């Protein structure tokens, strides 16, 4: 099974490759990051590490063979015991259970390592696979949202409750 690793400086080239190779795939489900994300990635990566150092975010990569990035699992806007979960998995790794496993692992880290009590996550209604991943991890639908102009559904997870994501 690939390893979930906390984002570090040495991940920058692999993360950039992951984002470039999957740009069109991701754009089918979430708004495109735009060209500036890719041309200025070195500075962006350094800024992410700075946010992580301050504790306002926790970034993770799902690393496969030879350091290849298969997915990203991030906790952003950490405040008052909560954070927002965001994740994406490479097209070539989709359908293998990696999204679900990565979400379960990062939720456990949120609870045990980062001391968080609740998470929120959103997925587009047009992305039933992501909606299913969230629900299997114990997230409960909360309310409808707009994601890049498309309808989505926001979910919440109470990390203090018996941890539903621990079961398959």
XYZ file of N, CA, C and O in Angstrom:
672
model
N 0.856 -1.187 0.000
C 0.000 0.000 0.000
C 0.888 1.233 0.000
O 1.865 1.291 0.746
N 0.555 2.227 -0.800
C 1.328 3.477 -0.797
C 1.333 4.120 0.591
O 0.434 3.890 1.398
N 2.331 4.928 0.834
C 2.497 5.591 2.124
C 1.906 7.001 2.096
O 2.112 7.734 1.136
N 1.205 7.362 3.156
C 0.733 8.729 3.328
C 1.830 9.486 4.063
O 2.173 9.147 5.193
N 2.398 10.495 3.406
C 3.519 11.252 3.959
C 3.138 12.715 4.112
O 2.437 13.276 3.271
N 3.631 13.314 5.179
C 3.444 14.751 5.374
C 4.252 15.472 4.292
O 5.385 15.096 4.002
N 3.668 16.484 3.690
C 4.326 17.224 2.623
C 5.661 17.777 3.105
O 5.752 18.348 4.198
N 6.686 17.616 2.272
C 8.022 18.114 2.583
C 8.609 18.767 1.326
O 8.075 18.605 0.219
N 9.704 19.472 1.503
C 10.343 20.178 0.391
C 10.687 19.229 -0.754
O 10.510 19.567 -1.935
N 11.157 18.023 -0.438
C 11.587 17.100 -1.496
C 10.431 16.578 -2.354
O 10.653 16.011 -3.417
N 9.184 16.796 -1.935
C 8.032 16.358 -2.714
C 7.714 17.287 -3.887
O 6.921 16.918 -4.766
N 8.281 18.488 -3.920
C 7.886 19.502 -4.907
C 7.894 18.995 -6.352
O 6.884 19.145 -7.054
N 8.974 18.394 -6.845
C 8.941 17.958 -8.255
C 7.873 16.900 -8.524
O 7.195 16.948 -9.551
N 7.698 15.961 -7.611
C 6.704 14.901 -7.812
C 5.281 15.444 -7.741
O 4.411 15.012 -8.500
N 5.026 16.406 -6.855
C 3.688 16.996 -6.760
C 3.379 17.778 -8.031
O 2.276 17.679 -8.587
N 4.351 18.539 -8.519
C 4.137 19.303 -9.752
C 3.854 18.354 -10.923
O 2.928 18.586 -11.706
N 4.595 17.276 -11.020
C 4.367 16.279 -12.074
C 2.963 15.685 -11.948
O 2.230 15.561 -12.933
N 2.558 15.325 -10.737
C 1.223 14.791 -10.456
C 0.139 15.765 -10.920
O -0.823 15.370 -11.591
N 0.287 17.035 -10.558
C -0.726 18.033 -10.927
C -0.771 18.246 -12.439
O -1.857 18.374 -13.013
N 0.379 18.285 -13.081
C 0.412 18.474 -14.544
C -0.203 17.281 -15.279
O -1.004 17.451 -16.188
N 0.208 16.078 -14.881
C -0.271 14.877 -15.561
C -1.773 14.669 -15.402
O -2.404 14.058 -16.260
N -2.344 15.175 -14.333
C -3.759 14.941 -14.043
C -4.627 16.183 -14.192
O -5.800 16.154 -13.825
N -4.075 17.239 -14.742
C -4.799 18.512 -14.817
C -6.154 18.364 -15.509
O -7.179 18.793 -14.969
N -6.193 17.767 -16.675
C -7.456 17.632 -17.410
C -8.430 16.724 -16.657
O -9.641 16.998 -16.617
N -7.918 15.675 -16.069
C -8.761 14.751 -15.293
C -9.402 15.467 -14.117
O -10.614 15.366 -13.896
N -8.610 16.209 -13.354
C -9.149 16.927 -12.198
C -10.158 17.985 -12.627
O -11.164 18.195 -11.938
N -9.910 18.644 -13.749
C -10.789 19.728 -14.215
C -12.191 19.219 -14.556
O -13.125 20.012 -14.644
N -12.354 17.914 -14.709
C -13.692 17.371 -14.951
C -14.556 17.438 -13.696
O -15.774 17.362 -13.779
N -13.912 17.544 -12.520
C -14.648 17.476 -11.255
C -14.511 18.709 -10.369
O -15.367 18.950 -9.528
N -13.410 19.422 -10.505
C -13.160 20.611 -9.684
C -12.621 21.715 -10.578
O -12.058 21.441 -11.647
N -12.771 22.970 -10.151
C -12.254 24.058 -10.978
C -10.747 23.913 -11.213
O -9.997 23.520 -10.327
N -10.331 24.223 -12.443
C -8.919 24.157 -12.807
C -8.106 25.155 -11.983
O -8.590 26.236 -11.653
N -6.896 24.789 -11.649
C -6.034 25.634 -10.828
C -5.486 26.839 -11.601
O -4.995 27.776 -10.991
N -5.500 26.800 -12.903
C -4.999 27.911 -13.709
C -3.509 27.780 -13.992
O -2.769 27.109 -13.280
N -3.070 28.436 -15.039
C -1.672 28.346 -15.468
C -0.691 28.861 -14.434
O 0.416 28.328 -14.314
N -1.065 29.891 -13.685
C -0.150 30.457 -12.691
C 0.253 29.439 -11.630
O 1.369 29.486 -11.117
N -0.639 28.529 -11.303
C -0.321 27.483 -10.332
C 0.902 26.694 -10.779
O 1.774 26.363 -9.981
N 0.986 26.411 -12.069
C 2.059 25.576 -12.596
C 3.336 26.366 -12.853
O 4.424 25.876 -12.554
N 3.220 27.580 -13.366
C 4.425 28.362 -13.668
C 5.099 28.867 -12.401
O 6.309 29.024 -12.379
N 4.345 29.098 -11.365
C 4.915 29.583 -10.112
C 4.911 28.536 -9.021
O 4.799 28.865 -7.839
N 5.048 27.251 -9.405
C 4.861 26.212 -8.412
C 5.920 26.199 -7.314
O 5.601 25.913 -6.158
N 7.143 26.507 -7.604
C 8.197 26.467 -6.574
C 7.824 27.381 -5.408
O 7.919 26.995 -4.238
N 7.384 28.587 -5.721
C 6.979 29.533 -4.675
C 5.723 29.029 -3.962
O 5.594 29.168 -2.743
N 4.815 28.444 -4.697
C 3.572 27.912 -4.110
C 3.895 26.791 -3.123
O 3.348 26.746 -2.035
N 4.798 25.904 -3.506
C 5.171 24.799 -2.628
C 5.805 25.331 -1.343
O 5.480 24.862 -0.247
N 6.672 26.307 -1.472
C 7.307 26.912 -0.292
C 6.257 27.556 0.611
O 6.339 27.453 1.843
N 5.250 28.191 0.008
C 4.184 28.812 0.798
C 3.363 27.753 1.536
O 2.959 27.960 2.685
N 3.123 26.605 0.891
C 2.396 25.523 1.551
C 3.164 25.015 2.767
O 2.581 24.787 3.830
N 4.462 24.859 2.611
C 5.285 24.396 3.735
C 5.274 25.409 4.872
O 5.275 25.027 6.050
N 5.239 26.697 4.527
C 5.165 27.741 5.550
C 3.832 27.663 6.300
O 3.799 27.744 7.527
N 2.734 27.489 5.574
C 1.418 27.342 6.211
C 1.402 26.123 7.133
O 0.848 26.176 8.232
N 1.997 25.052 6.658
C 2.050 23.825 7.450
C 2.868 24.045 8.725
O 2.481 23.596 9.805
N 3.972 24.742 8.609
C 4.818 25.029 9.768
C 4.063 25.862 10.806
O 4.224 25.659 12.012
N 3.215 26.780 10.339
C 2.421 27.617 11.257
C 1.237 26.853 11.849
O 0.586 27.340 12.773
N 0.918 25.683 11.304
C -0.178 24.873 11.825
C -1.547 25.248 11.295
O -2.555 24.751 11.782
N -1.600 26.093 10.272
C -2.894 26.481 9.711
C -3.384 25.491 8.665
O -4.543 25.537 8.268
N -2.501 24.604 8.229
C -2.834 23.565 7.261
C -1.940 22.355 7.514
O -0.859 22.487 8.086
N -2.421 21.208 7.066
C -1.639 19.966 7.119
C -1.776 19.307 5.756
O -2.886 18.907 5.375
N -0.663 19.218 5.036
C -0.674 18.688 3.673
C -0.016 17.313 3.650
O 0.979 17.080 4.340
N -0.570 16.415 2.815
C -0.058 15.047 2.722
C -0.058 14.594 1.272
O -0.915 15.002 0.493
N 0.897 13.726 0.959
C 0.917 13.074 -0.351
C 0.821 11.571 -0.120
O 1.335 11.047 0.867
N 0.151 10.903 -1.028
C 0.121 9.457 -1.035
C 1.197 9.038 -2.027
O 1.059 9.245 -3.238
N 2.300 8.525 -1.487
C 3.473 8.233 -2.299
C 3.520 6.760 -2.676
O 3.408 5.886 -1.814
N 3.696 6.515 -3.968
C 3.841 5.163 -4.476
C 5.302 4.833 -4.700
O 6.199 5.435 -4.100
N 5.531 3.903 -5.591
C 6.892 3.479 -5.915
C 7.742 4.648 -6.397
O 7.268 5.490 -7.167
N 8.979 4.681 -5.936
C 9.975 5.666 -6.362
C 9.514 7.105 -6.123
O 9.890 8.014 -6.867
N 8.683 7.317 -5.114
C 8.255 8.662 -4.755
C 7.190 9.264 -5.643
O 6.888 10.447 -5.543
N 6.598 8.453 -6.509
C 5.529 8.941 -7.370
C 4.331 9.343 -6.519
O 3.924 8.605 -5.627
N 3.768 10.507 -6.788
C 2.589 10.960 -6.054
C 1.343 10.379 -6.719
O 1.096 10.604 -7.900
N 0.580 9.630 -5.931
C -0.669 9.044 -6.401
C -1.882 9.825 -5.930
O -2.975 9.664 -6.469
N -1.698 10.646 -4.892
C -2.806 11.430 -4.377
C -2.331 12.482 -3.405
O -1.195 12.443 -2.921
N -3.222 13.430 -3.154
C -2.978 14.489 -2.174
C -4.172 14.528 -1.234
O -5.322 14.440 -1.669
N -3.887 14.677 0.056
C -4.926 14.695 1.093
C -4.564 15.816 2.052
O -3.557 15.733 2.760
N -5.371 16.866 2.042
C -5.011 18.082 2.757
C -6.080 18.516 3.746
O -7.275 18.387 3.477
N -5.620 19.038 4.859
C -6.484 19.666 5.856
C -6.132 21.144 5.852
O -5.003 21.519 6.182
N -7.079 21.977 5.451
C -6.820 23.412 5.318
C -7.729 24.204 6.244
O -8.725 23.696 6.756
N -7.355 25.450 6.440
C -8.125 26.366 7.296
C -8.339 25.786 8.686
O -9.451 25.800 9.223
N -7.268 25.280 9.274
C -7.325 24.712 10.619
C -7.581 25.830 11.619
O -6.827 26.802 11.674
N -8.661 25.709 12.381
C -9.005 26.701 13.405
C -10.089 26.134 14.302
O -10.961 25.381 13.842
N -10.033 26.480 15.560
C -11.081 26.132 16.523
C -11.429 24.642 16.526
O -12.593 24.261 16.616
N -10.426 23.793 16.374
C -10.645 22.354 16.437
C -11.181 21.728 15.170
O -11.544 20.555 15.163
N -11.240 22.499 14.091
C -11.773 21.969 12.845
C -10.886 22.299 11.666
O -9.948 23.086 11.767
N -11.196 21.677 10.535
C -10.477 21.933 9.293
C -11.334 21.451 8.131
O -12.310 20.715 8.315
N -10.933 21.855 6.944
C -11.596 21.384 5.735
C -10.691 20.376 5.049
O -9.501 20.620 4.856
N -11.253 19.236 4.696
C -10.540 18.184 3.994
C -10.702 18.370 2.495
O -11.813 18.573 2.003
N -9.600 18.271 1.794
C -9.614 18.241 0.337
C -8.707 17.116 -0.117
O -7.693 16.838 0.533
N -9.067 16.468 -1.205
C -8.228 15.369 -1.685
C -8.414 15.199 -3.178
O -9.411 15.613 -3.759
N -7.422 14.579 -3.797
C -7.460 14.229 -5.209
C -6.525 13.055 -5.437
O -5.488 12.965 -4.804
N -6.934 12.174 -6.329
C -6.158 10.972 -6.633
C -5.907 10.948 -8.142
O -6.782 11.305 -8.933
N -4.721 10.509 -8.532
C -4.342 10.445 -9.942
C -5.316 9.582 -10.731
O -5.833 8.583 -10.224
N -5.530 9.950 -11.963
C -6.450 9.195 -12.816
C -6.024 7.732 -12.921
O -6.850 6.831 -12.827
N -4.737 7.473 -13.056
C -4.268 6.093 -13.215
C -4.417 5.276 -11.940
O -4.348 4.054 -11.975
N -4.643 5.949 -10.803
C -4.812 5.254 -9.523
C -6.275 5.184 -9.085
O -6.584 4.565 -8.076
N -7.162 5.805 -9.854
C -8.577 5.841 -9.490
C -9.183 4.443 -9.561
O -8.746 3.594 -10.336
N -10.174 4.210 -8.715
C -10.892 2.952 -8.728
C -10.196 1.819 -7.995
O -10.640 0.675 -8.064
N -9.122 2.127 -7.271
C -8.373 1.094 -6.549
C -8.519 1.216 -5.037
O -7.826 0.551 -4.285
N -9.421 2.096 -4.583
C -9.633 2.262 -3.147
C -8.654 3.208 -2.473
O -8.676 3.358 -1.253
N -7.786 3.851 -3.251
C -6.780 4.730 -2.660
C -7.379 6.007 -2.086
O -6.907 6.500 -1.060
N -8.411 6.527 -2.710
C -9.054 7.739 -2.171
C -9.647 7.441 -0.801
O -9.432 8.187 0.158
N -10.369 6.351 -0.693
C -10.975 5.983 0.586
C -9.939 5.725 1.659
O -10.080 6.178 2.802
N -8.892 5.007 1.306
C -7.837 4.714 2.275
C -7.117 5.990 2.699
O -6.843 6.201 3.884
N -6.822 6.860 1.749
C -6.160 8.126 2.076
C -7.021 9.009 2.967
O -6.533 9.609 3.924
N -8.315 9.073 2.677
C -9.230 9.867 3.508
C -9.287 9.285 4.915
O -9.201 10.021 5.899
N -9.402 7.988 5.031
C -9.428 7.365 6.373
C -8.149 7.678 7.148
O -8.194 8.020 8.322
N -7.017 7.562 6.477
C -5.738 7.817 7.154
C -5.606 9.274 7.600
O -5.159 9.551 8.713
N -5.984 10.208 6.743
C -5.830 11.617 7.113
C -6.838 12.003 8.191
O -6.540 12.833 9.051
N -8.008 11.378 8.194
C -8.976 11.641 9.267
C -8.427 11.147 10.609
O -8.593 11.813 11.635
N -7.785 10.003 10.590
C -7.181 9.484 11.820
C -6.056 10.406 12.302
O -5.943 10.684 13.498
N -5.231 10.896 11.380
C -4.193 11.860 11.749
C -4.811 13.134 12.322
O -4.292 13.701 13.291
N -5.890 13.586 11.711
C -6.565 14.797 12.190
C -6.963 14.634 13.648
O -6.798 15.553 14.454
N -7.467 13.469 13.974
C -7.927 13.204 15.337
C -6.765 12.972 16.296
O -6.703 13.584 17.361
N -5.818 12.119 15.928
C -4.782 11.699 16.881
C -3.552 12.597 16.911
O -2.988 12.821 17.976
N -3.127 13.098 15.763
C -1.891 13.889 15.707
C -2.136 15.391 15.759
O -1.331 16.133 16.308
N -3.221 15.830 15.141
C -3.469 17.267 15.038
C -4.503 17.759 16.035
O -4.767 18.957 16.123
N -5.130 16.862 16.774
C -6.070 17.245 17.816
C -7.350 17.897 17.323
O -7.991 18.657 18.048
N -7.759 17.581 16.106
C -8.976 18.181 15.566
C -10.206 17.404 16.033
O -10.131 16.214 16.342
N -11.328 18.117 16.099
C -12.583 17.523 16.569
C -13.623 17.356 15.461
O -14.544 16.572 15.586
N -13.463 18.123 14.378
C -14.439 18.023 13.300
C -13.785 18.402 11.968
O -12.864 19.219 11.927
N -14.303 17.795 10.921
C -13.851 18.089 9.568
C -15.060 18.371 8.696
O -16.157 17.848 8.947
N -14.855 19.171 7.685
C -15.859 19.381 6.645
C -15.194 19.048 5.313
O -13.972 19.164 5.175
N -15.994 18.623 4.363
C -15.500 18.310 3.027
C -16.647 18.466 2.048
O -17.802 18.188 2.394
N -16.331 18.893 0.845
C -17.353 19.072 -0.176
C -16.980 18.281 -1.420
O -15.798 18.098 -1.719
N -17.991 17.839 -2.140
C -17.797 17.153 -3.411
C -18.914 17.560 -4.359
O -20.041 17.810 -3.933
N -18.576 17.619 -5.639
C -19.561 17.955 -6.658
C -20.574 16.831 -6.798
O -20.225 15.648 -6.693
N -21.819 17.182 -7.041
C -22.847 16.173 -7.263
C -22.515 15.334 -8.500
O -22.891 14.161 -8.581
N -21.774 15.917 -9.435
C -21.371 15.206 -10.649
C -20.218 14.235 -10.400
O -19.758 13.574 -11.324
N -19.754 14.150 -9.156
C -18.647 13.261 -8.813
C -19.115 12.241 -7.765
O -18.766 12.323 -6.594
N -19.917 11.266 -8.191
C -20.456 10.304 -7.229
C -19.377 9.491 -6.511
O -19.585 9.069 -5.375
N -18.235 9.291 -7.142
C -17.169 8.525 -6.479
C -16.671 9.266 -5.239
O -16.488 8.667 -4.176
N -16.469 10.580 -5.337
C -16.014 11.350 -4.171
C -17.086 11.426 -3.099
O -16.784 11.367 -1.907
N -18.329 11.546 -3.502
C -19.421 11.549 -2.528
C -19.444 10.227 -1.762
O -19.612 10.209 -0.542
N -19.231 9.125 -2.470
C -19.225 7.811 -1.824
C -18.036 7.657 -0.886
O -18.174 7.092 0.204
N -16.872 8.165 -1.280
C -15.687 8.104 -0.412
C -15.971 8.815 0.904
O -15.677 8.289 1.985
N -16.545 10.001 0.834
C -16.835 10.757 2.054
C -17.823 10.008 2.949
O -17.619 9.902 4.155
N -18.856 9.486 2.370
C -19.866 8.785 3.176
C -19.312 7.510 3.802
O -19.604 7.209 4.960
N -18.502 6.766 3.052
C -17.898 5.551 3.616
C -16.930 5.887 4.749
O -16.707 5.063 5.638
N -16.358 7.091 4.713
C -15.432 7.512 5.770
C -16.170 8.063 6.987
O -15.541 8.455 7.962
N -17.495 8.100 6.932
C -18.268 8.555 8.077
C -18.758 9.984 8.001
O -19.424 10.467 8.917
N -18.470 10.686 6.913
C -18.969 12.050 6.746
C -20.474 12.009 6.510
O -20.987 11.093 5.864
N -21.158 13.009 7.038
C -22.609 13.105 6.930
C -22.952 14.319 6.067
O -22.435 15.425 6.305
N -23.818 14.146 5.058
C -24.224 15.290 4.244
C -24.823 16.391 5.125
O -25.602 16.111 6.039
N -24.430 17.619 4.840
C -24.849 18.756 5.659
C -25.740 19.709 4.865
O -26.881 19.935 5.221
N -25.210 20.266 3.783
C -26.014 21.176 2.969
C -25.404 21.312 1.575
O -24.250 20.971 1.356
N -26.221 21.810 0.646
C -25.756 22.001 -0.719
C -24.868 23.234 -0.797
O -25.073 24.210 -0.066
N -23.876 23.165 -1.676
C -22.952 24.264 -1.914
C -22.732 24.387 -3.415
O -23.141 23.523 -4.191
N -22.085 25.455 -3.802
C -21.693 25.646 -5.186
C -20.184 25.500 -5.259
O -19.448 26.117 -4.484
N -19.714 24.666 -6.169
C -18.285 24.417 -6.351
C -17.912 24.775 -7.786
O -18.247 24.037 -8.712
N -17.272 25.903 -7.956
C -16.900 26.331 -9.298
C -18.095 26.494 -10.218
O -18.019 26.182 -11.397
N -19.199 26.954 -9.668
C -20.403 27.164 -10.458
C -21.274 25.926 -10.623
O -22.324 25.982 -11.249
N -20.846 24.812 -10.050
C -21.592 23.562 -10.151
C -22.150 23.170 -8.784
O -21.553 23.478 -7.757
N -23.278 22.448 -8.756
C -23.842 22.043 -7.469
C -22.977 20.987 -6.773
O -22.424 20.089 -7.416
N -22.877 21.136 -5.472
C -22.106 20.196 -4.670
C -22.796 19.956 -3.349
O -23.846 20.542 -3.053
N -22.190 19.118 -2.552
C -22.745 18.783 -1.249
C -21.629 18.844 -0.218
O -20.572 18.250 -0.395
N -21.886 19.603 0.839
C -20.939 19.728 1.950
C -21.265 18.657 2.984
O -22.425 18.374 3.258
N -20.208 18.062 3.526
C -20.328 16.998 4.524
C -19.557 17.389 5.777
O -18.608 18.163 5.704
N -19.947 16.804 6.901
C -19.219 17.014 8.156
C -18.884 15.659 8.780
O -19.574 14.671 8.551
N -17.818 15.661 9.557
C -17.408 14.478 10.300
C -17.038 14.906 11.708
O -16.167 15.767 11.893
N -17.715 14.338 12.697
C -17.401 14.591 14.104
C -16.347 13.572 14.516
O -16.634 12.381 14.630
N -15.122 14.036 14.711
C -14.016 13.146 15.047
C -14.072 12.671 16.494
O -13.313 11.776 16.880
N -14.963 13.233 17.309
C -15.111 12.810 18.700
C -16.031 11.614 18.816
O -16.007 10.897 19.820
N -16.863 11.386 17.805
C -17.793 10.256 17.805
C -16.995 8.970 17.577
O -15.866 9.022 17.105
N -17.571 7.834 17.927
C -16.880 6.579 17.587
C -16.502 6.634 16.122
O -17.332 6.941 15.272
N -15.267 6.365 15.842
C -14.700 6.670 14.536
C -15.173 5.700 13.457
O -14.658 4.605 13.307
N -16.172 6.136 12.702
C -16.777 5.316 11.657
C -15.787 4.982 10.550
O -15.862 3.932 9.938
N -14.829 5.876 10.278
C -13.900 5.652 9.174
C -12.914 4.528 9.465
O -12.203 4.083 8.587
N -12.867 4.039 10.692
C -11.937 2.957 11.019
C -12.399 1.629 10.473
O -11.631 0.704 10.312
N -13.684 1.530 10.141
C -14.185 0.266 9.601
C -14.212 0.312 8.082
O -14.403 1.373 7.495
N -14.027 -0.820 7.412
C -14.000 -0.843 5.945
C -15.345 -0.570 5.308
O -16.368 -0.688 5.836
